[in-house]
Amino acid sequence: MLARNAIPAVELVGRTLRTVVIALLEAGRVSLPVHPSERMDERHLTAPQIETALRSGALASEGCNGGTWRYRATRQGVVVIFTFDTDDDGNLLVVVTTWRIR
């Protein structure tokens, strides 16, 4: 798990990435801002589908943009792009956008 209030400066991969994602899911530390919420509604995706993609989907790096690493979770045609951030209470997994592969 990440140290409290520590955004990873290096790319997370493999088991380390999975461990951090699962820990934040289990702690309820997932942020779903307006944009991805709107995309979920438009694309008929549900919160359980997003959680399933994050929890047990294939995880991969999407690269670093402006010093922030982005990641992709894919499962059963559902794609979730996410990153990590912190707030006053600690680490967050932040959903950036979602879509369905057709």
Short mmCIF file of C-alpha atoms in Angstrom, two decimals:
data_model
loop_
_atom_site.label_atom_id
_atom_site.label_comp_id
_atom_site.label_asym_id
_atom_site.label_seq_id
_atom_site.Cartn_x
_atom_site.Cartn_y
_atom_site.Cartn_z
CA MET A 1 0.00 0.00 0.00
CA LEU A 2 1.08 3.57 -0.53
CA ALA A 3 2.30 5.57 2.42
CA ARG A 4 -0.41 7.92 3.62
CA ASN A 5 -0.67 10.98 1.36
CA ALA A 6 1.94 9.65 -1.06
CA ILE A 7 1.10 9.88 -4.74
CA PRO A 8 3.35 7.40 -6.57
CA ALA A 9 6.06 9.25 -8.51
CA VAL A 10 7.03 6.06 -10.32
CA GLU A 11 4.95 3.76 -12.45
CA LEU A 12 3.22 1.00 -10.50
CA VAL A 13 3.21 -2.38 -12.24
CA GLY A 14 2.17 -5.97 -11.71
CA ARG A 15 1.38 -7.16 -8.23
CA THR A 16 2.18 -3.78 -6.68
CA LEU A 17 -0.42 -2.02 -8.83
CA ARG A 18 -3.03 -4.71 -8.08
CA THR A 19 -2.31 -4.52 -4.32
CA VAL A 20 -2.74 -0.74 -4.23
CA VAL A 21 -5.97 -0.86 -6.29
CA ILE A 22 -7.50 -3.58 -4.08
CA ALA A 23 -6.48 -1.82 -0.86
CA LEU A 24 -8.07 1.45 -1.97
CA LEU A 25 -11.24 -0.32 -3.14
CA GLU A 26 -11.57 -2.16 0.17
CA ALA A 27 -10.99 1.06 2.11
CA GLY A 28 -13.70 2.83 0.10
CA ARG A 29 -11.12 5.32 -1.17
CA VAL A 30 -12.39 5.70 -4.74
CA SER A 31 -13.29 9.06 -6.23
CA LEU A 32 -15.76 9.24 -9.11
CA PRO A 33 -15.82 12.85 -10.34
CA VAL A 34 -18.55 14.31 -12.55
CA HIS A 35 -16.96 13.49 -15.93
CA PRO A 36 -16.65 9.71 -15.43
CA SER A 37 -20.09 9.63 -13.78
CA GLU A 38 -21.57 11.24 -16.89
CA ARG A 39 -19.69 8.81 -19.15
CA MET A 40 -21.04 5.88 -17.10
CA ASP A 41 -24.61 7.12 -17.58
CA GLU A 42 -24.11 7.75 -21.31
CA ARG A 43 -22.54 4.33 -21.82
CA HIS A 44 -24.92 2.40 -19.58
CA LEU A 45 -22.22 1.28 -17.16
CA THR A 46 -22.87 0.57 -13.49
CA ALA A 47 -20.76 1.06 -10.38
CA PRO A 48 -20.45 -2.73 -9.90
CA GLN A 49 -19.11 -3.10 -13.45
CA ILE A 50 -16.53 -0.40 -12.78
CA GLU A 51 -15.53 -2.02 -9.49
CA THR A 52 -15.24 -5.45 -11.14
CA ALA A 53 -12.95 -4.05 -13.84
CA LEU A 54 -10.78 -2.41 -11.18
CA ARG A 55 -10.78 -5.39 -8.80
CA SER A 56 -10.20 -8.25 -11.22
CA GLY A 57 -9.61 -6.81 -14.69
CA ALA A 58 -6.39 -6.65 -16.65
CA LEU A 59 -4.35 -3.70 -15.40
CA ALA A 60 -1.89 -1.74 -17.54
CA SER A 61 -0.12 1.59 -17.54
CA GLU A 62 -1.43 4.33 -19.84
CA GLY A 63 1.72 6.41 -19.34
CA CYS A 64 2.64 9.52 -17.44
CA ASN A 65 0.93 12.84 -18.18
CA GLY A 66 2.19 15.95 -16.42
CA GLY A 67 3.90 13.90 -13.73
CA THR A 68 0.81 11.79 -12.97
CA TRP A 69 0.63 8.13 -13.96
CA ARG A 70 -2.60 6.87 -15.51
CA TYR A 71 -3.71 3.27 -15.65
CA ARG A 72 -6.26 1.15 -17.51
CA ALA A 73 -8.43 -1.63 -16.10
CA THR A 74 -10.28 -3.84 -18.60
CA ARG A 75 -12.77 -6.61 -17.90
CA GLN A 76 -15.70 -8.00 -19.90
CA GLY A 77 -15.62 -5.11 -22.37
CA VAL A 78 -15.55 -2.42 -19.68
CA VAL A 79 -12.57 -0.03 -19.67
CA VAL A 80 -11.72 2.21 -16.73
CA ILE A 81 -8.96 4.81 -16.89
CA PHE A 82 -7.78 5.82 -13.43
CA THR A 83 -5.02 7.53 -11.51
CA PHE A 84 -4.04 8.09 -7.89
CA ASP A 85 -4.32 11.23 -5.80
CA THR A 86 -4.63 12.24 -2.15
CA ASP A 87 -7.05 14.26 -0.07
CA ASP A 88 -7.10 15.27 3.59
CA ASP A 89 -7.97 11.67 4.54
CA GLY A 90 -5.24 9.96 2.54
CA ASN A 91 -4.81 8.17 -0.76
CA LEU A 92 -7.48 7.95 -3.44
CA LEU A 93 -8.03 5.97 -6.60
CA VAL A 94 -9.56 8.50 -9.01
CA VAL A 95 -11.61 7.29 -11.98
CA VAL A 96 -10.80 9.49 -14.99
CA THR A 97 -13.17 8.03 -17.60
CA THR A 98 -14.94 4.84 -18.60
CA TRP A 99 -16.23 3.22 -21.77
CA ARG A 100 -17.42 -0.06 -23.19
CA ILE A 101 -15.53 -1.91 -25.93
CA ARG A 102 -17.89 -2.90 -28.70
#
